[in-house]
Tab-separated table of C-alpha atoms in Angstrom:
chain	number	residue	atom	x	y	z
A	81	MET	CA	-110.184	-14.370	-120.818
A	82	LYS	CA	-109.357	-10.830	-121.788
A	83	THR	CA	-105.641	-10.701	-122.481
A	84	LYS	CA	-103.472	-8.988	-125.033
A	85	PHE	CA	-103.586	-12.119	-127.132
A	86	LEU	CA	-107.275	-12.791	-127.859
A	87	LEU	CA	-107.941	-16.502	-128.228
A	88	MET	CA	-109.589	-17.367	-131.534
A	89	SER	CA	-110.800	-20.574	-133.124
A	90	ILE	CA	-108.969	-22.930	-135.448
A	91	PHE	CA	-110.647	-23.765	-138.740
A	92	PHE	CA	-109.895	-27.020	-140.431
A	93	VAL	CA	-111.754	-30.251	-141.096
A	94	ALA	CA	-109.991	-33.502	-141.884
A	95	PHE	CA	-111.499	-36.788	-143.008
A	96	GLY	CA	-114.935	-35.963	-141.688
A	97	CYS	CA	-116.696	-34.057	-138.912
A	98	LYS	CA	-119.344	-34.647	-136.276
A	99	LYS	CA	-121.126	-31.769	-134.607
A	100	PRO	CA	-120.293	-31.922	-130.890
A	101	ILE	CA	-122.797	-31.588	-128.068
A	102	SER	CA	-122.264	-29.699	-124.844
A	103	THR	CA	-123.963	-31.850	-122.241
A	104	ASP	CA	-123.462	-35.262	-120.613
A	105	ALA	CA	-126.674	-37.239	-120.101
A	106	GLY	CA	-128.651	-34.053	-120.610
A	107	GLN	CA	-126.887	-32.151	-117.847
A	108	PRO	CA	-124.977	-28.890	-118.460
A	109	ALA	CA	-121.198	-29.025	-118.076
A	110	GLN	CA	-120.106	-27.942	-114.609
A	111	TRP	CA	-116.919	-25.878	-114.717
A	112	GLY	CA	-116.123	-25.384	-111.055
A	113	GLN	CA	-113.847	-22.905	-109.314
A	114	GLN	CA	-110.353	-22.924	-110.805
A	115	PRO	CA	-106.967	-22.537	-109.078
A	116	GLU	CA	-105.084	-19.295	-109.499
A	117	LEU	CA	-102.886	-18.940	-112.558
A	118	PRO	CA	-99.164	-19.568	-111.992
A	119	VAL	CA	-97.239	-16.347	-111.378
A	120	VAL	CA	-94.424	-15.940	-113.914
A	121	ASN	CA	-92.635	-12.647	-113.336
A	122	GLY	CA	-89.368	-11.204	-112.048
A	123	GLU	CA	-86.007	-11.915	-113.662
A	124	ALA	CA	-84.013	-15.054	-114.436
A	125	ARG	CA	-80.319	-15.148	-115.405
A	126	PHE	CA	-78.453	-17.907	-117.207
A	127	THR	CA	-74.739	-18.311	-117.934
A	128	LEU	CA	-73.635	-20.522	-120.828
A	129	GLU	CA	-70.022	-21.599	-121.001
A	130	ALA	CA	-68.131	-22.051	-124.261
A	131	GLN	CA	-69.298	-25.651	-124.688
A	132	ASP	CA	-72.971	-24.974	-123.879
A	133	TYR	CA	-75.324	-24.646	-126.822
A	134	PHE	CA	-78.862	-24.273	-125.445
A	135	VAL	CA	-80.863	-22.946	-122.524
A	136	ASN	CA	-84.387	-23.919	-121.460
A	137	VAL	CA	-85.535	-20.794	-119.640
A	138	MET	CA	-88.588	-22.367	-117.947
A	139	GLY	CA	-87.006	-25.736	-117.257
A	140	ASN	CA	-88.727	-29.101	-117.456
A	141	THR	CA	-91.705	-27.941	-115.434
A	142	LEU	CA	-95.369	-27.934	-116.356
A	143	PRO	CA	-98.022	-25.494	-115.117
A	144	ARG	CA	-100.799	-26.989	-112.979
A	145	MET	CA	-103.778	-28.134	-115.058
A	146	PRO	CA	-107.277	-26.633	-114.886
A	147	ILE	CA	-110.121	-28.622	-113.323
A	148	PHE	CA	-112.361	-30.202	-115.969
A	149	PRO	CA	-116.003	-31.310	-115.656
A	150	ALA	CA	-116.314	-35.030	-114.912
A	151	LEU	CA	-117.074	-37.383	-117.788
A	152	GLN	CA	-117.375	-41.152	-118.016
A	153	PRO	CA	-116.162	-43.198	-121.010
A	154	LYS	CA	-118.798	-44.300	-123.526
A	155	THR	CA	-118.398	-47.246	-125.864
A	156	GLY	CA	-117.208	-46.191	-129.318
A	157	LEU	CA	-116.896	-42.499	-128.428
A	158	VAL	CA	-113.942	-40.212	-127.807
A	159	ARG	CA	-114.952	-37.100	-125.929
A	160	GLY	CA	-113.667	-34.478	-123.558
A	161	TYR	CA	-113.112	-30.792	-122.993
A	162	VAL	CA	-110.602	-28.178	-124.151
A	163	ALA	CA	-109.715	-25.197	-121.952
A	164	ASP	CA	-107.073	-22.573	-121.479
A	165	LEU	CA	-104.845	-22.619	-118.420
A	166	SER	CA	-107.296	-20.491	-116.421
A	167	GLY	CA	-110.043	-23.061	-116.949
A	168	LYS	CA	-111.949	-21.088	-119.570
A	169	PRO	CA	-113.595	-23.422	-122.109
A	170	LEU	CA	-112.245	-22.939	-125.629
A	171	GLN	CA	-114.801	-22.966	-128.414
A	172	GLY	CA	-113.611	-23.932	-131.903
A	173	ALA	CA	-110.601	-26.063	-130.955
A	174	THR	CA	-110.144	-28.981	-133.346
A	175	ILE	CA	-109.555	-32.543	-132.186
A	176	GLY	CA	-108.798	-35.299	-134.691
A	177	VAL	CA	-108.753	-39.071	-134.126
A	178	ARG	CA	-107.867	-41.789	-136.612
A	179	SER	CA	-108.033	-45.560	-136.422
A	180	THR	CA	-106.617	-48.429	-138.402
A	181	ALA	CA	-107.659	-52.038	-138.765
A	182	THR	CA	-106.103	-54.993	-140.620
A	183	GLY	CA	-104.287	-53.821	-143.738
A	184	GLY	CA	-102.996	-50.569	-142.287
A	185	TYR	CA	-105.589	-48.246	-143.851
A	186	TYR	CA	-106.514	-45.229	-141.729
A	187	SER	CA	-109.975	-43.820	-141.236
A	188	GLY	CA	-110.300	-40.587	-139.347
A	189	VAL	CA	-112.761	-38.093	-137.928
A	190	SER	CA	-112.435	-34.621	-136.442
A	191	ALA	CA	-114.662	-32.177	-134.592
A	192	GLN	CA	-114.593	-28.698	-133.144
A	193	THR	CA	-115.451	-27.895	-129.548
A	194	ASP	CA	-118.682	-26.112	-128.672
A	195	ALA	CA	-119.232	-23.141	-126.362
A	196	LYS	CA	-118.619	-25.353	-123.315
A	197	GLY	CA	-115.300	-26.536	-124.734
A	198	TYR	CA	-116.827	-29.990	-125.308
A	199	TYR	CA	-116.148	-32.329	-128.216
A	200	GLU	CA	-117.434	-35.807	-129.063
A	201	LEU	CA	-116.344	-38.171	-131.826
A	202	THR	CA	-117.636	-41.512	-133.024
A	203	VAL	CA	-114.424	-43.317	-133.867
A	204	PRO	CA	-114.137	-45.917	-136.661
A	205	TRP	CA	-113.360	-49.445	-135.518
A	206	GLY	CA	-109.726	-50.357	-134.896
A	207	ALA	CA	-106.678	-49.151	-132.987
A	208	ALA	CA	-107.117	-45.398	-132.584
A	209	ASP	CA	-104.896	-42.438	-131.793
A	210	PHE	CA	-105.020	-38.618	-131.888
A	211	TYR	CA	-103.619	-37.099	-135.065
A	212	ALA	CA	-104.538	-33.450	-134.420
A	213	ALA	CA	-105.285	-31.092	-131.540
A	214	GLY	CA	-104.996	-27.392	-132.334
A	215	TYR	CA	-106.296	-23.950	-131.505
A	216	THR	CA	-105.653	-20.562	-133.090
A	217	ILE	CA	-104.918	-17.305	-131.305
A	218	ASP	CA	-104.455	-13.728	-132.424
A	219	TYR	CA	-100.786	-12.969	-131.870
A	220	GLY	CA	-99.380	-9.524	-132.511
A	221	GLN	CA	-100.980	-8.490	-135.812
A	222	GLY	CA	-101.279	-12.049	-137.126
A	223	ARG	CA	-102.771	-15.408	-136.216
A	224	VAL	CA	-100.987	-18.587	-135.187
A	225	THR	CA	-102.089	-22.152	-134.597
A	226	MET	CA	-100.877	-23.674	-131.345
A	227	SER	CA	-100.745	-27.302	-130.325
A	228	LEU	CA	-102.942	-28.504	-127.485
A	229	TYR	CA	-101.571	-30.563	-124.594
A	230	SER	CA	-103.398	-33.628	-123.271
A	231	ALA	CA	-104.160	-32.800	-119.653
A	232	ASP	CA	-102.957	-36.190	-118.394
A	233	GLY	CA	-99.831	-36.058	-120.587
A	234	LYS	CA	-100.726	-39.329	-122.326
A	235	LEU	CA	-101.390	-39.984	-126.016
A	236	GLU	CA	-101.132	-43.748	-126.362
A	237	SER	CA	-103.231	-45.598	-128.928
A	238	PHE	CA	-106.419	-47.224	-127.661
A	239	PRO	CA	-109.114	-49.642	-128.879
A	240	SER	CA	-111.836	-47.508	-130.417
A	241	LYS	CA	-114.621	-49.800	-129.151
A	242	ASP	CA	-113.700	-49.048	-125.533
A	243	GLY	CA	-114.211	-45.310	-125.812
A	244	LEU	CA	-112.053	-42.674	-124.145
A	245	VAL	CA	-112.250	-39.396	-122.233
A	246	LYS	CA	-109.414	-37.006	-123.116
A	247	ASN	CA	-109.146	-33.347	-122.071
A	248	PHE	CA	-106.760	-30.839	-123.652
A	249	VAL	CA	-105.156	-27.567	-122.499
A	250	LEU	CA	-103.643	-24.584	-124.310
A	251	LEU	CA	-100.219	-23.896	-122.774
A	252	SER	CA	-97.840	-20.951	-123.178
A	253	TYR	CA	-94.790	-22.865	-121.894
A	254	GLY	CA	-93.916	-26.234	-120.401
A	255	VAL	CA	-92.443	-29.618	-121.264
A	256	LEU	CA	-94.765	-31.761	-123.385
A	257	ASN	CA	-93.077	-35.151	-123.043
A	258	LYS	CA	-90.785	-35.662	-120.055
A	259	ASP	CA	-89.391	-38.933	-121.389
A	260	LEU	CA	-88.347	-37.244	-124.628
A	261	ALA	CA	-86.875	-34.335	-122.653
A	262	GLY	CA	-84.464	-36.773	-121.040
A	263	GLN	CA	-83.390	-38.125	-124.424
A	264	LYS	CA	-83.353	-34.865	-126.410
A	265	PRO	CA	-83.195	-31.968	-123.953
A	266	ASN	CA	-82.529	-29.443	-126.738
A	267	ASP	CA	-85.554	-30.318	-128.894
A	268	PRO	CA	-87.652	-27.124	-128.959
A	269	THR	CA	-90.706	-28.932	-130.392
A	270	ASN	CA	-91.028	-30.775	-127.082
A	271	TYR	CA	-91.936	-27.516	-125.341
A	272	ALA	CA	-94.980	-25.269	-125.565
A	273	GLY	CA	-92.946	-22.043	-125.347
A	274	GLY	CA	-91.299	-20.157	-128.189
A	275	SER	CA	-87.683	-20.506	-129.264
A	276	PHE	CA	-84.929	-18.847	-131.296
A	277	TYR	CA	-81.247	-19.254	-132.137
A	278	ILE	CA	-78.526	-16.674	-131.619
A	279	THR	CA	-75.805	-17.159	-134.266
A	280	TYR	CA	-72.483	-15.339	-134.680
A	281	ASN	CA	-68.965	-15.493	-136.064
A	282	VAL	CA	-66.014	-15.595	-133.681
A	283	ALA	CA	-62.645	-14.028	-134.436
A	284	ASP	CA	-59.848	-16.593	-134.775
A	285	PRO	CA	-56.575	-15.380	-133.212
A	286	SER	CA	-54.624	-17.696	-135.518
A	287	SER	CA	-56.218	-16.327	-138.700
A	288	VAL	CA	-55.316	-13.258	-140.715
A	289	TYR	CA	-58.970	-12.890	-141.766
A	290	ASN	CA	-61.018	-11.430	-138.922
A	291	PRO	CA	-63.623	-8.885	-140.054
A	292	SER	CA	-64.359	-6.118	-137.575
A	293	THR	CA	-67.912	-7.428	-137.144
A	294	TYR	CA	-66.763	-10.762	-135.672
A	295	ILE	CA	-67.253	-11.383	-131.945
A	296	PRO	CA	-63.870	-11.436	-130.136
A	297	ASP	CA	-62.744	-14.852	-128.923
A	298	ASN	CA	-63.681	-15.368	-125.219
A	299	ALA	CA	-65.980	-12.329	-125.220
A	300	GLU	CA	-69.362	-12.724	-123.518
A	301	ILE	CA	-72.527	-12.184	-125.527
A	302	GLN	CA	-75.437	-10.951	-123.421
A	303	VAL	CA	-78.997	-11.397	-124.679
A	304	THR	CA	-81.948	-9.950	-122.750
A	305	LEU	CA	-85.649	-10.681	-123.302
A	306	VAL	CA	-87.944	-8.041	-121.802
A	307	PRO	CA	-91.735	-8.602	-122.094
A	308	ASP	CA	-93.555	-5.844	-123.978
A	309	GLY	CA	-96.613	-6.556	-121.839
A	310	ALA	CA	-98.451	-9.455	-120.269
A	311	GLY	CA	-98.066	-12.798	-122.033
A	312	LEU	CA	-100.786	-15.292	-122.904
A	313	TYR	CA	-101.548	-15.899	-119.214
A	314	GLY	CA	-100.114	-12.727	-117.739
A	315	GLU	CA	-96.438	-13.762	-117.802
A	316	LYS	CA	-94.047	-10.826	-117.331
A	317	LYS	CA	-90.693	-12.474	-116.736
A	318	THR	CA	-87.401	-11.053	-118.034
A	319	PHE	CA	-84.664	-13.446	-119.149
A	320	ILE	CA	-80.952	-12.575	-119.350
A	321	ILE	CA	-78.615	-15.063	-121.038
A	322	THR	CA	-74.835	-14.653	-121.110
A	323	LYS	CA	-72.830	-16.847	-123.483
A	324	LYS	CA	-69.058	-17.142	-123.766
A	325	ALA	CA	-68.000	-16.950	-127.428
A	326	SER	CA	-65.374	-19.401	-128.646
A	327	GLN	CA	-64.363	-21.578	-131.573
A	328	LEU	CA	-66.293	-24.516	-130.054
A	329	ASN	CA	-69.630	-23.376	-131.499
A	330	TYR	CA	-71.172	-20.429	-133.264
A	331	ASN	CA	-74.748	-20.435	-132.004
A	332	PHE	CA	-76.959	-21.228	-129.045
A	333	LEU	CA	-80.645	-22.019	-128.686
A	334	VAL	CA	-83.023	-20.197	-126.327
A	335	MET	CA	-86.199	-22.222	-125.882
A	336	ASN	CA	-89.423	-22.683	-123.918
A	337	VAL	CA	-89.982	-18.930	-123.562
A	338	PRO	CA	-93.568	-18.085	-122.457
A	339	VAL	CA	-95.583	-17.019	-125.493
A	340	GLY	CA	-95.741	-13.256	-125.782
A	341	SER	CA	-94.134	-10.215	-127.373
A	342	TYR	CA	-90.614	-9.266	-126.254
A	343	THR	CA	-87.969	-6.632	-126.744
A	344	LEU	CA	-84.772	-8.502	-127.561
A	345	LYS	CA	-81.540	-6.744	-126.588
A	346	ALA	CA	-78.016	-7.862	-127.489
A	347	ASN	CA	-74.615	-6.552	-126.441
A	348	LEU	CA	-71.211	-7.695	-125.295
A	349	LYS	CA	-71.204	-7.924	-121.514
A	350	ASN	CA	-70.023	-4.567	-120.174
A	351	GLY	CA	-69.405	-3.595	-123.787
A	352	PRO	CA	-70.965	-2.282	-126.983
A	353	GLN	CA	-74.366	-3.072	-128.408
A	354	LEU	CA	-74.575	-5.695	-131.140
A	355	ARG	CA	-76.374	-5.656	-134.451
A	356	LEU	CA	-79.264	-8.135	-134.669
A	357	GLU	CA	-80.459	-9.562	-137.973
A	358	ALA	CA	-83.024	-12.279	-138.705
A	359	VAL	CA	-81.559	-14.878	-141.080
A	360	GLY	CA	-82.375	-18.358	-142.323
A	361	ARG	CA	-85.586	-20.249	-142.983
A	362	TYR	CA	-87.972	-18.242	-140.793
A	363	ALA	CA	-86.551	-14.755	-141.403
A	364	SER	CA	-89.195	-13.713	-143.935
A	365	VAL	CA	-91.932	-16.277	-143.403
A	366	SER	CA	-94.458	-13.634	-142.304
A	367	PRO	CA	-94.663	-9.845	-142.043
A	368	TYR	CA	-96.235	-10.243	-138.603
A	369	PHE	CA	-93.788	-12.517	-136.775
A	370	GLY	CA	-90.069	-12.785	-136.126
A	371	LEU	CA	-87.675	-9.886	-135.561
A	372	LYS	CA	-89.062	-6.376	-136.154
A	373	PRO	CA	-87.311	-4.620	-137.742
A	374	ILE	CA	-85.495	-7.489	-139.422
A	375	SER	CA	-82.156	-5.760	-138.718
A	376	ALA	CA	-81.357	-3.342	-135.884
A	377	VAL	CA	-78.574	-2.292	-133.545
A	378	GLY	CA	-79.033	-2.930	-129.848
A	379	SER	CA	-82.659	-4.062	-129.689
A	380	ALA	CA	-85.692	-5.135	-131.719
A	381	GLN	CA	-89.156	-6.573	-131.133
A	382	LEU	CA	-89.447	-10.367	-131.158
A	383	LEU	CA	-92.614	-12.367	-131.801
A	384	PHE	CA	-92.123	-16.098	-132.149
A	385	THR	CA	-92.585	-17.617	-135.585
A	386	PRO	CA	-95.069	-20.449	-136.216
A	387	ASP	CA	-93.574	-23.533	-137.811
A	388	SER	CA	-96.582	-24.134	-140.055
A	389	GLN	CA	-99.201	-21.905	-141.615
A	390	LEU	CA	-102.889	-21.954	-140.640
A	391	SER	CA	-104.100	-22.558	-144.218
A	392	ASN	CA	-102.595	-26.076	-144.383
A	393	SER	CA	-102.029	-26.903	-140.718
A	394	LEU	CA	-102.929	-30.200	-139.115
A	395	THR	CA	-101.417	-29.501	-135.751
A	396	LEU	CA	-100.101	-32.478	-133.816
A	397	PRO	CA	-101.056	-32.766	-130.136
A	398	ASN	CA	-98.336	-32.476	-127.485
A	399	ARG	CA	-95.881	-30.963	-129.944
A	400	GLY	CA	-94.743	-27.337	-130.058
A	401	ASN	CA	-95.722	-25.566	-133.255
A	402	TRP	CA	-93.089	-22.809	-133.086
A	403	GLY	CA	-90.166	-22.520	-135.491
A	404	SER	CA	-86.748	-21.496	-134.159
A	405	LEU	CA	-85.893	-18.178	-135.800
A	406	GLN	CA	-82.159	-17.606	-136.361
A	407	ILE	CA	-80.917	-14.202	-135.201
A	408	LYS	CA	-77.378	-13.255	-136.173
A	409	VAL	CA	-75.503	-10.910	-133.848
A	410	GLU	CA	-72.317	-9.033	-134.683
A	411	LEU	CA	-70.393	-5.885	-133.874
A	412	PRO	CA	-71.777	-2.952	-135.870
A	413	GLN	CA	-69.510	-1.559	-138.568
């Protein structure tokens, strides 16, 4: 798939490795015709009232899955395919499975997919589960590891002796666990898309200390995300979020944004531009990601920040691997 963000392979080995094969019973994998990619373009607007503190711009939806070659379970083996959303097999994705027997000690094995996107693992005896499923892409001028989503949405433990077929998909947005979304709707790690916080200070009419940079009480902050080009799967949607400033809270979360590069604009609605500045934990984690430049008036480039680094990453399946960058907005002096 030739897109702006070239898909690359993850490189890590944990607990052991078995070289995968690319055929089932000696027959080549049959990747059939795939459905068209979802169209994600146009413009979406969101209005947050004073008490609102997050917005999920793609909602609790999930893109349709690709069609995988058929496989049958084999005793003692975990196997399957990994693909992108278009149905292209992903070579070099890492899948890790661990099992535990009496005493609670874990034994694990991992493998990378072959050119057909196929992996196969001989799992140690016991109750087994997936501890890793990751893939690395080139993103902007850097590289990030992304979590893989189980195509059936399930990750329950299973008896290793029974064997299992499990396929995985690389997503750019979407809810990863719908049950968790109902319990914690503002958890950005439950979504494949990127996320960030907008933080600010609000002027207090009852206080004598109100710096000129503070956002006026009851003013409306308007944040606009404009794609710099096509996203991971061609997404070109613009998002406009308007938030009423008040003493009730001093930040709001924007999450589940399709992975891509964006121009982030900030201003008061029908008013002046605002200064943007990356602050907090993820502000300087990498020269390649986050807000560029780190401080600007009116607009800046935004690339989402990975939560963990490739050199020591064991990426969990069905869990977003993006950190929520904090971006402070204020009136320029």
